[in-house]
Short mmCIF file of C-alpha atoms and ligand atoms in Angstrom, two decimals:
data_model
loop_
_atom_site.label_atom_id
_atom_site.label_comp_id
_atom_site.label_asym_id
_atom_site.label_seq_id
_atom_site.Cartn_x
_atom_site.Cartn_y
_atom_site.Cartn_z
CA MET E 1 146.17 102.12 147.26
CA LYS E 2 146.48 100.50 143.85
CA THR E 3 149.31 97.96 143.75
CA HIS E 4 151.41 97.12 140.79
CA ALA E 5 150.44 93.99 138.87
CA ALA E 6 154.14 93.05 138.91
CA VAL E 7 154.30 93.11 142.72
CA GLN E 8 151.22 90.92 142.98
CA ARG E 9 152.93 88.12 141.09
CA LEU E 10 155.85 87.93 143.59
CA ASP E 11 155.92 85.46 146.47
CA LEU E 12 155.27 87.86 149.34
CA THR E 13 155.39 85.20 152.07
CA ASN E 14 159.19 84.99 152.02
CA PRO E 15 161.27 88.06 153.00
CA GLU E 16 163.73 87.50 150.17
CA LEU E 17 163.26 88.17 146.49
CA LEU E 18 164.65 85.26 144.50
CA ILE E 19 165.48 85.73 140.83
CA ASN E 20 165.26 82.36 139.11
CA GLY E 21 166.23 80.80 142.43
CA TRP E 22 169.16 83.13 143.13
CA SER E 23 169.24 85.27 146.26
CA LEU E 24 170.13 88.96 146.02
CA GLU E 25 173.20 88.25 148.19
CA SER E 26 174.50 85.63 145.76
CA LEU E 27 173.71 87.78 142.74
CA THR E 28 175.52 90.73 144.29
CA LEU E 29 178.60 88.53 144.78
CA ARG E 30 178.32 87.27 141.22
CA ALA E 31 177.95 90.80 139.83
CA GLY E 32 180.89 91.97 141.93
CA ARG E 33 178.89 94.96 143.13
CA THR E 34 175.58 96.72 143.03
CA PRO E 35 173.85 98.11 141.06
CA PHE E 36 173.13 95.45 138.47
CA PHE E 37 170.40 94.25 136.15
CA ALA E 38 169.40 90.60 136.50
CA TYR E 39 167.33 88.95 133.79
CA ASP E 40 165.46 85.77 134.70
CA ARG E 41 166.03 83.19 131.97
CA SER E 42 163.14 80.97 133.07
CA HIS E 43 160.75 83.90 132.95
CA ILE E 44 161.78 84.69 129.37
CA GLN E 45 161.42 81.04 128.38
CA GLU E 46 157.97 80.83 129.97
CA ARG E 47 156.79 84.08 128.42
CA VAL E 48 157.84 83.05 124.93
CA GLY E 49 156.44 79.53 125.41
CA GLN E 50 153.12 80.84 126.65
CA LEU E 51 152.74 83.37 123.87
CA ARG E 52 153.56 80.74 121.26
CA GLU E 53 150.74 78.60 122.65
CA GLN E 54 148.38 81.56 122.57
CA LEU E 55 149.21 82.74 119.06
CA PRO E 56 148.00 80.82 116.01
CA PRO E 57 150.83 78.44 115.01
CA ARG E 58 151.04 80.17 111.63
CA ILE E 59 152.33 83.34 113.20
CA GLY E 60 156.09 83.35 113.66
CA LEU E 61 157.65 85.26 116.50
CA HIS E 62 160.61 87.61 116.13
CA TYR E 63 162.58 89.32 118.88
CA ALA E 64 163.34 93.04 118.41
CA ILE E 65 166.84 93.26 119.87
CA LYS E 66 166.69 96.93 120.79
CA ALA E 67 164.51 96.09 123.79
CA ASN E 68 167.44 94.26 125.38
CA PRO E 69 170.59 93.74 123.32
CA MET E 70 172.66 91.96 126.00
CA PRO E 71 174.43 89.27 123.93
CA ALA E 72 173.50 86.47 126.35
CA VAL E 73 169.83 87.48 126.15
CA VAL E 74 169.97 87.63 122.38
CA GLN E 75 171.63 84.20 122.32
CA LEU E 76 168.83 82.81 124.47
CA MET E 77 166.21 84.45 122.30
CA SER E 78 167.78 83.09 119.12
CA GLU E 79 166.97 79.62 120.42
CA LEU E 80 163.39 80.50 121.39
CA VAL E 81 162.04 82.60 118.52
CA ASP E 82 161.90 82.35 114.73
CA GLY E 83 163.90 85.45 113.93
CA LEU E 84 165.77 88.48 115.25
CA ASP E 85 165.04 92.07 114.25
CA VAL E 86 167.92 94.51 114.36
CA ALA E 87 168.11 98.26 113.86
CA SER E 88 171.84 98.98 113.54
CA VAL E 89 175.05 97.31 112.44
CA GLY E 90 175.97 96.83 116.10
CA GLU E 91 172.76 94.90 116.67
CA LEU E 92 173.31 93.03 113.41
CA ARG E 93 176.66 91.79 114.73
CA VAL E 94 175.13 90.69 118.03
CA ALA E 95 172.38 88.85 116.13
CA LEU E 96 174.73 87.06 113.73
CA ASP E 97 177.14 86.19 116.57
CA THR E 98 174.43 83.89 117.93
CA GLY E 99 174.86 81.67 114.87
CA ILE E 100 171.35 82.32 113.61
CA ALA E 101 170.87 81.98 109.85
CA PRO E 102 171.03 85.43 108.19
CA SER E 103 167.76 84.61 106.45
CA ARG E 104 166.11 84.79 109.88
CA VAL E 105 167.38 88.30 110.63
CA SER E 106 165.73 91.51 109.47
CA PHE E 107 167.15 95.01 109.59
CA ALA E 108 164.78 97.98 110.02
CA GLY E 109 165.55 101.54 111.04
CA PRO E 110 165.46 105.01 109.52
CA ALA E 111 168.48 106.91 108.13
CA LYS E 112 170.52 103.83 107.34
CA GLY E 113 173.93 104.84 105.97
CA ASP E 114 175.40 103.23 102.86
CA HIS E 115 177.90 101.26 104.97
CA GLU E 116 174.99 99.88 106.99
CA LEU E 117 173.09 98.91 103.87
CA ALA E 118 176.26 97.27 102.50
CA ALA E 119 176.69 95.33 105.75
CA ALA E 120 173.09 94.15 105.55
CA ILE E 121 173.32 93.19 101.87
CA GLY E 122 176.66 91.49 102.40
CA SER E 123 175.30 89.51 105.36
CA GLY E 124 172.24 88.36 103.44
CA VAL E 125 169.71 89.62 105.96
CA LEU E 126 166.31 91.01 105.05
CA ILE E 127 166.32 94.82 104.81
CA ASN E 128 163.14 96.63 105.77
CA VAL E 129 163.24 99.58 103.40
CA GLU E 130 162.22 102.84 105.02
CA SER E 131 162.05 105.21 102.04
CA PRO E 132 162.10 105.32 98.22
CA ALA E 133 165.54 106.97 98.38
CA GLU E 134 166.84 104.15 100.56
CA LEU E 135 165.53 101.67 98.00
CA GLU E 136 167.53 103.45 95.29
CA ARG E 137 170.70 103.36 97.37
CA ILE E 138 170.17 99.65 98.05
CA GLN E 139 169.87 99.01 94.32
CA VAL E 140 173.07 100.95 93.57
CA ILE E 141 175.05 99.19 96.32
CA ALA E 142 173.77 95.74 95.33
CA CYS E 143 174.52 96.45 91.65
CA GLU E 144 178.08 97.66 92.40
CA ARG E 145 178.78 94.49 94.32
CA GLY E 146 176.94 92.16 92.00
CA MET E 147 174.74 90.99 94.83
CA THR E 148 171.00 90.65 95.32
CA ALA E 149 169.50 92.47 98.29
CA ARG E 150 166.61 90.79 100.05
CA ILE E 151 164.13 93.48 100.97
CA ALA E 152 160.73 94.13 102.48
CA LEU E 153 158.96 97.45 102.17
CA ARG E 154 158.21 99.03 105.51
CA VAL E 155 154.78 100.58 105.18
CA ASN E 156 153.71 103.67 107.10
CA PRO E 157 150.06 102.68 107.40
CA ASP E 158 147.10 104.93 106.75
CA PHE E 159 145.80 104.26 110.26
CA GLU E 160 147.13 104.45 113.82
CA LEU E 161 147.51 102.00 116.67
CA LYS E 162 145.25 103.75 119.18
CA SER E 163 146.27 104.19 122.85
CA SER E 164 149.91 103.28 122.27
CA GLY E 165 152.72 104.48 124.51
CA MET E 166 154.61 105.30 121.33
CA LYS E 167 153.07 105.69 117.88
CA MET E 168 155.32 104.73 115.00
CA GLY E 169 152.83 104.60 112.15
CA GLY E 170 149.94 106.62 110.73
CA GLY E 171 150.03 110.28 109.71
CA ALA E 172 153.37 111.90 108.82
CA LYS E 173 156.15 109.67 110.14
CA PRO E 174 159.90 109.29 109.65
CA PHE E 175 159.42 105.51 109.60
CA GLY E 176 158.42 103.50 106.57
CA ILE E 177 156.94 104.52 103.24
CA ASP E 178 153.47 106.05 103.14
CA ALA E 179 151.00 103.32 102.23
CA GLU E 180 149.61 105.29 99.28
CA ARG E 181 153.08 105.40 97.68
CA ILE E 182 153.66 101.65 97.91
CA PRO E 183 151.74 100.55 94.75
CA ALA E 184 153.86 102.75 92.44
CA LEU E 185 157.02 101.52 94.16
CA LEU E 186 155.91 97.90 93.75
CA ASP E 187 155.59 98.56 90.01
CA THR E 188 159.21 99.73 89.82
CA LEU E 189 160.32 96.52 91.54
CA ARG E 190 158.81 94.21 88.95
CA GLU E 191 161.91 94.45 86.71
CA SER E 192 164.62 95.02 89.30
CA SER E 193 167.44 92.48 89.13
CA PHE E 194 169.39 93.63 92.18
CA VAL E 195 166.69 93.38 94.80
CA SER E 196 164.42 90.56 95.63
CA LEU E 197 161.18 91.74 97.21
CA CYS E 198 160.23 89.30 99.96
CA GLY E 199 157.44 91.11 101.68
CA LEU E 200 155.99 93.89 103.75
CA HIS E 201 156.65 95.22 107.22
CA ILE E 202 153.82 97.07 108.94
CA PHE E 203 154.68 98.31 112.44
CA CYS E 204 152.34 100.79 114.09
CA GLY E 205 153.46 101.34 117.65
CA SER E 206 154.76 100.20 120.95
CA GLN E 207 153.73 99.67 124.60
CA ASN E 208 150.03 99.01 124.05
CA LEU E 209 147.95 97.45 126.82
CA ARG E 210 144.58 97.49 125.04
CA ALA E 211 143.55 94.28 123.30
CA ASP E 212 140.75 96.14 121.48
CA SER E 213 143.16 98.72 120.02
CA LEU E 214 145.57 95.99 118.95
CA ALA E 215 142.71 94.01 117.38
CA GLN E 216 141.60 97.05 115.43
CA ALA E 217 145.12 97.74 114.18
CA HIS E 218 145.58 94.07 113.25
CA ALA E 219 142.35 94.08 111.25
CA GLN E 220 143.49 97.23 109.42
CA THR E 221 146.96 95.74 108.90
CA PHE E 222 145.48 92.65 107.24
CA ASP E 223 143.23 94.79 105.02
CA LEU E 224 146.16 96.96 103.95
CA ALA E 225 148.35 93.91 103.30
CA ARG E 226 145.59 92.35 101.20
CA ARG E 227 145.23 95.48 99.06
CA LEU E 228 148.99 95.64 98.50
CA THR E 229 149.21 91.90 97.77
CA GLU E 230 146.46 92.29 95.17
CA HIS E 231 148.40 95.10 93.55
CA TRP E 232 151.61 93.02 93.53
CA GLY E 233 149.66 90.21 91.90
CA GLN E 234 151.19 87.30 93.78
CA PRO E 235 151.57 86.28 97.43
CA PHE E 236 154.47 87.82 99.33
CA GLU E 237 156.94 85.43 100.91
CA SER E 238 156.46 87.07 104.31
CA ILE E 239 154.52 89.83 106.00
CA ASN E 240 155.61 91.28 109.33
CA ILE E 241 152.46 92.50 111.09
CA GLY E 242 154.34 94.41 113.81
CA GLY E 243 153.77 93.95 117.51
CA GLY E 244 153.30 96.62 120.10
CA LEU E 245 152.18 94.40 122.98
CA GLY E 246 152.95 96.24 126.20
CA ILE E 247 153.57 95.41 129.84
CA PRO E 248 152.15 97.16 132.91
CA TYR E 249 154.52 99.66 134.50
CA PHE E 250 152.30 101.81 136.67
CA PRO E 251 149.77 101.23 139.45
CA GLY E 252 146.37 100.14 138.20
CA GLU E 253 147.59 99.19 134.71
CA PRO E 254 146.27 95.76 133.75
CA ALA E 255 148.44 93.10 132.13
CA LEU E 256 147.59 92.37 128.50
CA ASP E 257 146.09 88.92 127.91
CA GLY E 258 148.02 87.17 125.16
CA ALA E 259 145.22 84.64 124.74
CA VAL E 260 142.82 87.40 123.64
CA ILE E 261 145.34 88.66 121.09
CA GLY E 262 145.79 85.09 119.84
CA GLU E 263 142.04 84.56 119.42
CA GLN E 264 141.63 87.82 117.54
CA LEU E 265 144.47 86.90 115.20
CA ALA E 266 143.04 83.42 114.61
CA ALA E 267 139.74 85.00 113.56
CA LEU E 268 141.52 87.36 111.16
CA LEU E 269 143.51 84.49 109.66
CA GLY E 270 140.25 82.70 108.99
CA GLU E 271 138.83 85.74 107.25
CA HIS E 272 141.92 86.31 105.12
CA GLN E 273 143.05 82.77 104.38
CA ASN E 274 142.27 82.90 100.66
CA TRP E 275 145.12 85.31 99.87
CA LEU E 276 147.41 84.53 102.81
CA ALA E 277 147.85 80.78 102.41
CA ASP E 278 151.37 80.98 100.96
CA THR E 279 152.67 83.87 103.03
CA GLU E 280 154.71 83.53 106.19
CA LEU E 281 153.40 85.81 108.93
CA VAL E 282 155.59 87.32 111.60
CA MET E 283 154.97 89.28 114.76
CA GLU E 284 157.91 91.22 116.20
CA LEU E 285 158.12 91.93 119.90
CA GLY E 286 160.69 93.30 122.28
CA ARG E 287 159.40 94.56 125.58
CA TYR E 288 156.60 91.99 125.95
CA LEU E 289 159.09 89.11 125.81
CA VAL E 290 161.80 90.42 128.14
CA GLY E 291 160.48 93.42 130.08
CA GLU E 292 158.95 91.55 133.00
CA ALA E 293 161.94 89.23 133.34
CA GLY E 294 164.30 92.02 134.36
CA TYR E 295 165.17 93.49 137.77
CA TYR E 296 167.32 96.51 138.49
CA VAL E 297 168.96 95.88 141.84
CA CYS E 298 170.63 98.61 143.84
CA ARG E 299 171.59 99.08 147.43
CA ILE E 300 170.55 101.63 150.01
CA ILE E 301 173.62 103.62 151.12
CA GLU E 302 171.92 105.65 153.82
CA ARG E 303 168.65 107.04 155.11
CA LYS E 304 168.37 110.79 155.03
CA GLU E 305 165.79 113.09 156.58
CA SER E 306 165.08 116.53 155.19
CA ARG E 307 162.35 118.72 156.59
CA GLY E 308 159.94 115.94 157.26
CA GLN E 309 160.70 113.83 154.19
CA THR E 310 162.66 110.59 154.23
CA PHE E 311 165.05 109.80 151.41
CA LEU E 312 166.55 106.41 150.75
CA MET E 313 169.88 107.26 149.17
CA CYS E 314 170.75 104.48 146.73
CA ASP E 315 173.75 103.54 144.61
CA GLY E 316 171.66 103.10 141.42
CA GLY E 317 169.85 105.66 139.35
CA LEU E 318 168.93 107.22 136.05
CA HIS E 319 172.35 106.67 134.46
CA HIS E 320 171.37 102.97 134.33
CA HIS E 321 167.61 103.21 134.18
CA LEU E 322 166.47 106.36 132.46
CA ALA E 323 162.92 105.17 131.79
CA ASN E 324 162.30 104.54 135.49
CA SER E 325 163.46 108.07 136.35
CA GLY E 326 160.84 109.59 134.05
CA ASN E 327 163.14 110.41 131.12
CA PHE E 328 164.88 113.53 132.43
CA GLY E 329 161.69 115.01 133.74
CA GLN E 330 160.01 115.36 130.37
CA VAL E 331 156.88 113.46 131.34
CA LEU E 332 154.61 113.37 134.32
CA ARG E 333 156.57 110.86 136.36
CA LYS E 334 154.90 107.76 137.76
CA ASN E 335 156.56 105.11 139.90
CA TYR E 336 157.64 101.81 138.43
CA PRO E 337 157.02 98.89 140.79
CA VAL E 338 159.72 98.97 143.46
CA VAL E 339 160.27 96.60 146.39
CA ILE E 340 162.73 96.27 149.24
CA GLY E 341 164.22 93.00 148.08
CA ASN E 342 165.00 91.57 151.52
CA ARG E 343 161.72 92.67 153.17
CA LEU E 344 159.09 91.39 150.77
CA ASN E 345 156.89 90.05 153.54
CA GLN E 346 156.87 93.26 155.57
CA PRO E 347 153.97 95.68 155.23
CA ALA E 348 154.48 99.19 153.91
CA SER E 349 155.03 101.42 156.93
CA GLU E 350 156.54 104.67 155.66
CA THR E 351 156.46 106.99 152.69
CA VAL E 352 159.91 107.51 151.22
CA THR E 353 161.64 108.84 148.15
CA ALA E 354 164.42 106.67 146.73
CA GLN E 355 167.13 108.82 145.20
CA GLY E 356 170.16 107.87 143.14
CA PRO E 357 173.78 109.11 143.30
CA LEU E 358 173.63 111.66 140.50
CA CYS E 359 173.85 115.34 141.23
CA THR E 360 170.42 116.17 139.84
CA PRO E 361 166.96 116.18 141.44
CA LEU E 362 165.77 114.11 138.47
CA ASP E 363 167.66 111.05 139.70
CA VAL E 364 164.59 109.59 141.37
CA ILE E 365 164.07 105.85 141.62
CA ALA E 366 160.79 105.99 143.54
CA ASP E 367 158.92 109.15 144.43
CA ARG E 368 157.04 109.27 147.74
CA MET E 369 156.25 105.59 147.73
CA GLU E 370 154.89 103.51 150.59
CA LEU E 371 157.45 100.85 151.46
CA PRO E 372 158.46 98.75 154.47
CA ARG E 373 161.03 100.52 156.66
CA ALA E 374 164.38 99.95 154.96
CA GLU E 375 167.91 100.27 156.33
CA PRO E 376 171.33 100.94 154.80
CA GLY E 377 172.56 97.75 153.13
CA ASP E 378 169.05 96.69 152.08
CA TRP E 379 168.37 96.03 148.44
CA LEU E 380 166.01 98.27 146.54
CA VAL E 381 164.75 96.53 143.42
CA VAL E 382 162.93 98.01 140.44
CA LEU E 383 160.71 95.43 138.71
CA GLN E 384 159.69 95.41 135.02
CA SER E 385 163.23 96.41 134.09
CA GLY E 386 164.15 93.87 131.42
CA ALA E 387 163.55 96.15 128.43
CA TYR E 388 164.89 99.60 127.53
CA GLY E 389 167.05 99.68 130.66
CA ALA E 390 170.85 99.54 130.53
CA SER E 391 171.18 100.10 126.80
CA ALA E 392 168.64 102.92 126.76
CA SER E 393 170.21 104.99 129.53
CA PRO E 394 172.91 107.69 129.63
CA ALA E 395 175.59 105.50 131.23
CA ALA E 396 178.32 108.13 130.89
CA PHE E 397 176.35 110.86 132.66
CA LEU E 398 178.31 111.78 135.81
CA GLY E 399 180.99 109.16 135.42
CA HIS E 400 179.75 106.29 137.55
CA PRO E 401 180.51 102.76 136.30
CA PRO E 402 178.05 101.25 133.81
CA ALA E 403 175.50 98.76 135.09
CA VAL E 404 176.52 95.12 135.33
CA GLU E 405 174.09 92.81 133.52
CA LEU E 406 173.45 89.19 134.45
CA LEU E 407 171.32 86.58 132.74
CA VAL E 408 170.49 84.07 135.45
C1 PLP H 1 161.15 99.20 118.78
C2 PLP H 1 160.59 98.33 117.74
C3 PLP H 1 160.03 97.09 118.10
C4 PLP H 1 159.94 96.62 119.51
O1 PLP H 1 158.99 97.32 120.25
P1 PLP H 1 158.52 96.75 121.66
O2 PLP H 1 157.59 97.77 122.18
O3 PLP H 1 159.74 96.60 122.49
O4 PLP H 1 157.86 95.44 121.42
C5 PLP H 1 159.56 96.28 117.10
N1 PLP H 1 159.63 96.66 115.81
C6 PLP H 1 160.15 97.84 115.42
C7 PLP H 1 160.19 98.19 114.00
C8 PLP H 1 160.64 98.71 116.38
O5 PLP H 1 161.16 99.88 116.00
#
């Protein structure tokens, strides 16, 4: 049986899962109840530190808040990275509440309303412009208020990030401005007095585990940025080259090696240094920085047998962790890494299905998985749960309390 990469990195000699030194018992007391998400601060610090060592020093690192917008996590990130990327006014508030300089915050996202654009302009953050019409609205709002909007053009590239979990660039997309339309738009910006064009934003996709695909997309990103810089006629202040680095969720998926990504980027920087020397480069990441640091901890309420199958009935489920459930049954569901948190050192001895408390067969936490024999009161823990968990789940569905979140 293929094991999860995330399980292999646990200490399996001790029965108890410790999260940054805390036992599940003590975390349950601190949370006041199960289920809860616990995010390991030291893991986040190590991940960011390691990636910074692996990436060329010229490449700045931004955190995309939507991966995990818990204010304490964002506060921690604001101290570890060079900038925060937000995609709504709610996220903008969380970002600015950390005390970060507005110049280090950027605001991307399609279908921004005028009040959102006004909030971004008024706060002095960088706006990643998603369409020519949005650019016009920004100019009108900035003009009305006598302010200058700092903008970057988000480019929908003329290539794709291959083998991505989620493609957000290439072909017809609701995100960004088609690359072939950018030169004409740049020309209109030469005389604009209400916007200050700072750079480009080129984001292709998300959840990619293939260093070769990322390298190819990076090479194409640099080529596209060079062509657009040549058209603009002077170096941009900053270029955001996107991110897309993924983490392994399913059995047999390999972890991505940040060192390989770093080497590939260093080579590209060498090739492109003649036109890039005065431009700040930024990579924006969410999941890769926080995803592996998070644990969703729930408790087994009872064991239940039905016609030869064993169910572990748990107090946590898809209302807190939609992605783990398989997104309402829309995709072929695979199991996230799951452990019995107080029996780490026991061998798998039975095949069970872990089911949540919602009145739907889709509320599956683990489907026919081999686990050590677990009893009521044991903790069932879903690993790789630090990104797109609590905030990306239908918390109101069926009226259970929302998940508690702890940064420990
Ligand atoms: C969602 C998003 C990210 C973060 O993606 P991850 O896969 O979590 O790294 C970064 N940039 C933009 C523009 C996004 O929309």
